[in-house]
mmCIF file of C-alpha atoms in Angstrom:
data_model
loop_
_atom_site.group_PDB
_atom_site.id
_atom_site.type_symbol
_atom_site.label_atom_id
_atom_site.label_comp_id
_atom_site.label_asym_id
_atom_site.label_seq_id
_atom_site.Cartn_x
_atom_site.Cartn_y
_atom_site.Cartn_z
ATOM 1 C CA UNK U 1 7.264 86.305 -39.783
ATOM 2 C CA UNK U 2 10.200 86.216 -42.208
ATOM 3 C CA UNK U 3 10.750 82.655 -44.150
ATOM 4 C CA UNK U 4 14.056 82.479 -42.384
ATOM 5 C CA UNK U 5 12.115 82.647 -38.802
ATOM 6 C CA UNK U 6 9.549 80.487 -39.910
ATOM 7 C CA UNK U 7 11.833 77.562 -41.612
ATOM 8 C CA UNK U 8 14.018 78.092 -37.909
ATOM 9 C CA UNK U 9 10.896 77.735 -36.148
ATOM 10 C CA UNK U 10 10.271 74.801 -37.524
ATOM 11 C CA UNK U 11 13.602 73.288 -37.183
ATOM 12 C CA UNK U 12 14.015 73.584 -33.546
ATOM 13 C CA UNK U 13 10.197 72.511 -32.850
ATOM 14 C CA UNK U 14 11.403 68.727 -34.621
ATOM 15 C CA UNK U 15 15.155 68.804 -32.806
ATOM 16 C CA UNK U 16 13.763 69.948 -29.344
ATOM 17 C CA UNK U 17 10.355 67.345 -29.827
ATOM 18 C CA UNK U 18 12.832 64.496 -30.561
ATOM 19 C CA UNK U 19 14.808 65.308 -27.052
ATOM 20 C CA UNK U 20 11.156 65.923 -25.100
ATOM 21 C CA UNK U 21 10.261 62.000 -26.264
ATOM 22 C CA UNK U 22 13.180 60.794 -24.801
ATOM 23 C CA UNK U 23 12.951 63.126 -21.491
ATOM 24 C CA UNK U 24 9.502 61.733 -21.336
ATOM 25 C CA UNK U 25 10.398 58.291 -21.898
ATOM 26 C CA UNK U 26 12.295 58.385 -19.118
ATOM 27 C CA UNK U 27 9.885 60.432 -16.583
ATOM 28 C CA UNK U 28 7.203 57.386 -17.588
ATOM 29 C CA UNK U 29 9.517 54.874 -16.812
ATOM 30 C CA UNK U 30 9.853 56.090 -13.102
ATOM 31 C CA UNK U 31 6.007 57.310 -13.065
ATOM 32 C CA UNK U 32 4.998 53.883 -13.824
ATOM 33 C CA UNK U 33 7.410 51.932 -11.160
ATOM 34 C CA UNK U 34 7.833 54.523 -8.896
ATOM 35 C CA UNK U 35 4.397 56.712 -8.730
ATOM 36 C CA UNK U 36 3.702 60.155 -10.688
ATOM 37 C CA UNK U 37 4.554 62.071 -7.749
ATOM 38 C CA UNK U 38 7.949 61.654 -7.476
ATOM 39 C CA UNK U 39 8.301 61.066 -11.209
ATOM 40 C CA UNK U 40 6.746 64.579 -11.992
ATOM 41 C CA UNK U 41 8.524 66.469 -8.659
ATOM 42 C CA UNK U 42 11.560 65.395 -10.498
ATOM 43 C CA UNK U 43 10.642 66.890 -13.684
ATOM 44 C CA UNK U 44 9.518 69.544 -12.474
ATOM 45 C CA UNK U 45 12.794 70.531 -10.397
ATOM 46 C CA UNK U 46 14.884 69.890 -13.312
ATOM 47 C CA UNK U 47 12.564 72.477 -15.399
ATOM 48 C CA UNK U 48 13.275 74.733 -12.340
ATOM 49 C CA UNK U 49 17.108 74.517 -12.809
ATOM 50 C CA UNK U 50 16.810 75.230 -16.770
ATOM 51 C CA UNK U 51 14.709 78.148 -16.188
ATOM 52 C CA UNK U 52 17.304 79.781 -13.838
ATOM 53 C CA UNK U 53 19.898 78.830 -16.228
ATOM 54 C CA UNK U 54 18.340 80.497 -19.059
ATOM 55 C CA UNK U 55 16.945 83.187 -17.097
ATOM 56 C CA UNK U 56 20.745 84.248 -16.305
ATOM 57 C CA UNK U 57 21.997 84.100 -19.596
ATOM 58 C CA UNK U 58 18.865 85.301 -21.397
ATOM 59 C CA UNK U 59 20.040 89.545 -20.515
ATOM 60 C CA UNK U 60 23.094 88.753 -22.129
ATOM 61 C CA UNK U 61 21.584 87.645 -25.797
ATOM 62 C CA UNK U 62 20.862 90.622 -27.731
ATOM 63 C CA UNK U 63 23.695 92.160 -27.052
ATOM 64 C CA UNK U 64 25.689 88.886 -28.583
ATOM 65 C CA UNK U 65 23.221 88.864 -31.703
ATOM 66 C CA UNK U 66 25.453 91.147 -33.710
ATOM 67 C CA UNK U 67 28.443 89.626 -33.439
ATOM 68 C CA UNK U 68 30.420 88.259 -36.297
ATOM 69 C CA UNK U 69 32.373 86.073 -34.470
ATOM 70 C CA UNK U 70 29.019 84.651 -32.196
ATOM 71 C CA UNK U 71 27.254 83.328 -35.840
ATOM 72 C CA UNK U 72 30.919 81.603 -36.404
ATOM 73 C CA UNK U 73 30.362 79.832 -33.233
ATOM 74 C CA UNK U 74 26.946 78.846 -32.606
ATOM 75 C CA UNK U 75 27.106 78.248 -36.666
ATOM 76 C CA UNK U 76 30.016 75.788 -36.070
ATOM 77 C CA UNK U 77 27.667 74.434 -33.257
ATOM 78 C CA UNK U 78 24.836 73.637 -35.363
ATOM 79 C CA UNK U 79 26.764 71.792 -37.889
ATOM 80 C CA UNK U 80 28.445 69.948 -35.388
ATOM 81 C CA UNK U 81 24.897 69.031 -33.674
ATOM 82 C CA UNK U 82 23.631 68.442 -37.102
ATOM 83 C CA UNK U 83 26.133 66.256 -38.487
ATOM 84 C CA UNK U 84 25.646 64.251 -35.451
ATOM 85 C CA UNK U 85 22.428 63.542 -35.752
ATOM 86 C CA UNK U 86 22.659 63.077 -39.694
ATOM 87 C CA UNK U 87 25.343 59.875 -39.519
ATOM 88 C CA UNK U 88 23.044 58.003 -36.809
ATOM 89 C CA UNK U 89 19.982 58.450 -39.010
ATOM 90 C CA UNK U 90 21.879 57.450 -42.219
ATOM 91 C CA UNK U 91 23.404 54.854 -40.800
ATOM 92 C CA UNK U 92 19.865 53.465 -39.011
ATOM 93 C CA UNK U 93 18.309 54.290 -42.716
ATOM 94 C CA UNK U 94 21.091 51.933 -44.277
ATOM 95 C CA UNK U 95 20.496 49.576 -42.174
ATOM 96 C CA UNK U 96 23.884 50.226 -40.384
ATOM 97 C CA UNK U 97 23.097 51.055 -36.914
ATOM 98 C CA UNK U 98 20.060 49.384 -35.197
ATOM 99 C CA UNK U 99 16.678 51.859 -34.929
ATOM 100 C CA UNK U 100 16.354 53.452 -31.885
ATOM 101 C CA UNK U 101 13.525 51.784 -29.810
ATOM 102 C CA UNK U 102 11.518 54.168 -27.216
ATOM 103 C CA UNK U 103 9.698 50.664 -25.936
ATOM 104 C CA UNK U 104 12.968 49.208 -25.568
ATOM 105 C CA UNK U 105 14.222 52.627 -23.773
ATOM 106 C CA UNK U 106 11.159 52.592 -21.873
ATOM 107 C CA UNK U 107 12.186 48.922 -20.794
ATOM 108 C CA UNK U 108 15.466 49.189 -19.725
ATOM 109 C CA UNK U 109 14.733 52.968 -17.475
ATOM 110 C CA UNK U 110 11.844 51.105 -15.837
ATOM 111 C CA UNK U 111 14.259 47.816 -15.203
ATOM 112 C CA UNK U 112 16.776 50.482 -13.691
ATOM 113 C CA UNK U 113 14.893 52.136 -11.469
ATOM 114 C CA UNK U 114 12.867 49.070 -10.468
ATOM 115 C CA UNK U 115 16.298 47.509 -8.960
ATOM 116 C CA UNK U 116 17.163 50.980 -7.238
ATOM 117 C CA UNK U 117 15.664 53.431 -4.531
ATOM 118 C CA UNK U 118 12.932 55.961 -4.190
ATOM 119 C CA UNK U 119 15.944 57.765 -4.633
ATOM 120 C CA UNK U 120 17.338 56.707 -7.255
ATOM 121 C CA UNK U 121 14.068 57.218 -8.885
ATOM 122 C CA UNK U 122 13.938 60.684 -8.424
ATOM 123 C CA UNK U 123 17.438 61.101 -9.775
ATOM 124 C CA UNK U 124 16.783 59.184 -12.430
ATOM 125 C CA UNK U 125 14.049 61.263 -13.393
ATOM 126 C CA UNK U 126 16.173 64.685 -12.168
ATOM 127 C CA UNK U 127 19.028 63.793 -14.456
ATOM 128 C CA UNK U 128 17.035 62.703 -17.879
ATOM 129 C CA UNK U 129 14.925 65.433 -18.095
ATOM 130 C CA UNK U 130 17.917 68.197 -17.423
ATOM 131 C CA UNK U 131 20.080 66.402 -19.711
ATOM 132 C CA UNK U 132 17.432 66.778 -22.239
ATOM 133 C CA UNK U 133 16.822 69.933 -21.360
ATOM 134 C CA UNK U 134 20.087 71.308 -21.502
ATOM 135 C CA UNK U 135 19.898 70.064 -24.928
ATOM 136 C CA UNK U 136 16.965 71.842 -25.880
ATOM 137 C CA UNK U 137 18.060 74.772 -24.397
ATOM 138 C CA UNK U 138 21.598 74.477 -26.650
ATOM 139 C CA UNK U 139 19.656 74.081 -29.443
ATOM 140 C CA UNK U 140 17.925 77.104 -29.372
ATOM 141 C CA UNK U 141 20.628 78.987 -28.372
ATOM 142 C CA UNK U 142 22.554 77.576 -31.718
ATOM 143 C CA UNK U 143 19.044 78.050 -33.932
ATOM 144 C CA UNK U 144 18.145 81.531 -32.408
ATOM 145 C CA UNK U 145 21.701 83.234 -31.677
ATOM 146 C CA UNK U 146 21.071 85.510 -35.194
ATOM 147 C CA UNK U 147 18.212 88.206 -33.877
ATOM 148 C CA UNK U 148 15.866 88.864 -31.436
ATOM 149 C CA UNK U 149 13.542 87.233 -34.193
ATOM 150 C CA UNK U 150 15.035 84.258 -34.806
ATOM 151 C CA UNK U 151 15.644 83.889 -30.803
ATOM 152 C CA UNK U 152 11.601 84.315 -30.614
ATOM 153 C CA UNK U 153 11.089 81.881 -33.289
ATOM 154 C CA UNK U 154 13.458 79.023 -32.023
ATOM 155 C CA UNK U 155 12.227 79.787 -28.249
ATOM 156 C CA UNK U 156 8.814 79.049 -29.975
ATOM 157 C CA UNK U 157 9.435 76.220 -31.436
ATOM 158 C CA UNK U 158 10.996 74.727 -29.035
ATOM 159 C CA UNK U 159 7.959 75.292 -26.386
ATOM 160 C CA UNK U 160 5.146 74.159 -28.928
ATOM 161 C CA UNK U 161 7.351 71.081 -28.809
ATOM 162 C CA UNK U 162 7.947 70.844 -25.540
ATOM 163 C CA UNK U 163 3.819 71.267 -24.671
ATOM 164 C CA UNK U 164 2.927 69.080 -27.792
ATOM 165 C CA UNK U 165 4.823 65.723 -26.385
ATOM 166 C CA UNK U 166 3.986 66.573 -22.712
ATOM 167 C CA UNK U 167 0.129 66.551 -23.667
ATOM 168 C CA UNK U 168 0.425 63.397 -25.874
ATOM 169 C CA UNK U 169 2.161 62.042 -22.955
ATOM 170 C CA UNK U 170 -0.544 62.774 -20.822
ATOM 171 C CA UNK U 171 -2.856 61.167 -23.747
ATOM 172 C CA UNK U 172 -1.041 57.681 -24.220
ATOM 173 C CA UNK U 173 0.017 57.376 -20.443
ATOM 174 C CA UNK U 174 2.941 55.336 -22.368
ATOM 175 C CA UNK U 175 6.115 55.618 -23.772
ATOM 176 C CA UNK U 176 5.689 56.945 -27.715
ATOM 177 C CA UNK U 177 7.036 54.045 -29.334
ATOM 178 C CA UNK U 178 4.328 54.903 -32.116
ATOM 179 C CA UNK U 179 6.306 58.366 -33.200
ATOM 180 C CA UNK U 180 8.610 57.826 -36.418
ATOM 181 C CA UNK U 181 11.706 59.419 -33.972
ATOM 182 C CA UNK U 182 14.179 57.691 -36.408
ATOM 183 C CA UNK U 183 13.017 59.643 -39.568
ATOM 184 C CA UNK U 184 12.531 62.697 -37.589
ATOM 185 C CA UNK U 185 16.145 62.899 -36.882
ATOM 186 C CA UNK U 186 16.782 62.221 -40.635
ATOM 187 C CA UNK U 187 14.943 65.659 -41.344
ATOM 188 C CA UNK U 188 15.885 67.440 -37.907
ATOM 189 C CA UNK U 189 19.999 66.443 -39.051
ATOM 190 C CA UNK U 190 19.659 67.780 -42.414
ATOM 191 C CA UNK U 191 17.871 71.140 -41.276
ATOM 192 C CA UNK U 192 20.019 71.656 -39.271
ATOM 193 C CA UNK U 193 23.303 70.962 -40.660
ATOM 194 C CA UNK U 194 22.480 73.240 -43.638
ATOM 195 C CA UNK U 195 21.518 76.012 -40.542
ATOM 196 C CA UNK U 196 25.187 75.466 -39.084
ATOM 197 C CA UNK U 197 26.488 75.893 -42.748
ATOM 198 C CA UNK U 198 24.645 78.950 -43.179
ATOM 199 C CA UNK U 199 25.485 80.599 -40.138
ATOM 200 C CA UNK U 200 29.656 79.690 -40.147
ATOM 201 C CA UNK U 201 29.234 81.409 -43.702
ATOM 202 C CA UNK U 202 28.156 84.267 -42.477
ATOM 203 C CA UNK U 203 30.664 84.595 -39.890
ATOM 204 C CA UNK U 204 33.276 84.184 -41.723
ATOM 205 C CA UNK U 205 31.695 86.860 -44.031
ATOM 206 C CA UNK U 206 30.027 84.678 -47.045
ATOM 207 C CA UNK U 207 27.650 86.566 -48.885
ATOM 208 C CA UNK U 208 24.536 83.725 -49.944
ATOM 209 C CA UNK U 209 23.258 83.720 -53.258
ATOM 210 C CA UNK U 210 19.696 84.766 -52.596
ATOM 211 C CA UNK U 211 20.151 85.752 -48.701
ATOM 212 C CA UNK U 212 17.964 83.770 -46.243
ATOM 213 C CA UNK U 213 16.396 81.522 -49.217
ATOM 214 C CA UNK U 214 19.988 80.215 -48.984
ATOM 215 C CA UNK U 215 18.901 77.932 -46.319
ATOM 216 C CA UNK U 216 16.457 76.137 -48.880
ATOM 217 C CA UNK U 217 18.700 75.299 -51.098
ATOM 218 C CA UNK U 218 21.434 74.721 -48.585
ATOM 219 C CA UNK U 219 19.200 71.937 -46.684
ATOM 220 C CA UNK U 220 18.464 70.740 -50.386
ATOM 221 C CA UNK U 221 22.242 69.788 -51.121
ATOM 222 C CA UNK U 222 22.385 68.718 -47.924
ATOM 223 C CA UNK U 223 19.578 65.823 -47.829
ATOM 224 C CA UNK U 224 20.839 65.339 -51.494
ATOM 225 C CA UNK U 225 23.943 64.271 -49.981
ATOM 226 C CA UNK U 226 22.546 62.261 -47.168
ATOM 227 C CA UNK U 227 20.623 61.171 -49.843
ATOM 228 C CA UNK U 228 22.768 59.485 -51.612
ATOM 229 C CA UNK U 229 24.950 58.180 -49.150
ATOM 230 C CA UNK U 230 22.299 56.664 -47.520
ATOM 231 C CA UNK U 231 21.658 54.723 -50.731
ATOM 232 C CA UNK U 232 25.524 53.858 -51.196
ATOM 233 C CA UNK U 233 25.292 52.468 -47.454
ATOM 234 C CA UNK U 234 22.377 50.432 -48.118
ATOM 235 C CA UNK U 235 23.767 48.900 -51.371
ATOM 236 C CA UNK U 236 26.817 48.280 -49.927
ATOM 237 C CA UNK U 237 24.517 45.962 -46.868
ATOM 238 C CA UNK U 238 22.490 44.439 -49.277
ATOM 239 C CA UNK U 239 23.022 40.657 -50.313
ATOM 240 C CA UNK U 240 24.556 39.781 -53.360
#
């Protein structure tokens, strides 16, 4: 496995791990007020839906791979996703935006489905785990669009993920309130906004410096930057 696979491995296992927390916040919520059954039924029709999804698109992927114009888009994509994700977590590092609270989140699903229907419950369930889902399948779309390798490596990332939150899940039989989601999205933003720059570069025909070490040093001025407005933000909050 190429450096490039591996470092986009990596990448989508923290971006699709921070979306399979919340989908399992969620799915505990109703498990706990509602019973497992329905809770996991849910889930499990919602993975049903994905899996057709992706199973329809999936012939069409290598034959997009090699497309100039594709890397402008799902480059565009990434940076969009990544830039996103990067503002939250520098404003929550500053101090700007309130840390995101999976107890909390827990809380307020559980309160919600509590006042509702069986259901309700179920949909409740249904809907949070496809609309995380549809978010892990867009980001390995944006991560793996490049070759059949990179597709392999995002796909496998994002599954090790995926299996790695479901079994601590099944460990904690609680919502993951312990897991530092707030600095993972830190990381996750800056991966993979230097990812979306990489790929619109290529698209619109930049030739990196170095090839796929690009990325390294691309993600480098990138967290430099987040960096350091991070530290403007939190100066700027401080008392004087």
């Amino acid at each position: 496995m190429t450096a490039h696979a591996l470092a986009l491995g990596i990448t989508a296992f923290l971006a699709c791990a921070v979306e399979a927390i919340e989908a399992l916040t969620i799915v505990v919520a109703v498990g706990v007020t509602r019973g497992w059954g329905r809770a996991l039924t849910a889930a499990f029709c919602a993975i049903v839906v994905l899996a057709a999804v992706v199973a329809l698109a999936g012939p069409r992927l290598p034959e997009l791979a090699d497309l100039r114009f594709v890397r402008l888009i799902v480059g565009l994509i990434a940076f969009y996703l990544g830039v996103t994700w990067l503002r939250k977590a520098i404003l929550r590092a500053a101090g700007r935006k309130a840390l995101r609270d999976e107890h909390a989140a827990f809380e307020r699903g559980r309160a919600k489905v509590a006042a509702g229907d069986d259901a309700a419950a179920f949909a409740t369930a249904f809907s949070g785990v496809l609309t995380e889902g549809i978010e892990v399948v867009a980001i390995v779309l944006a991560l793996g669009s490049g070759t059949t390798q990179t597709l392999a490596a995002a796909t496998g990332g994002a599954l090790i993920a995926i299996v790695a939150v479901a079994l601590l899940g099944v460990a904690v039989r609680g919502p993951l309130e312990r897991v530092p989601e707030n600095a993972l999205k830190y990381v996750v933003g800056v991966m993979v906004t230097a990812f979306g720059i990489f790929w619109t570069g290529e698209g619109l025909g930049v030739s990196w410096p170095a090839d796929d070490v690009a990325l390294f040093y691309l993600a480098a001025i990138v967290l430099a930057a987040a960096g350091t407005t991070t530290g403007a933000l939190r100066t700027r909050t401080a008392p004087s």
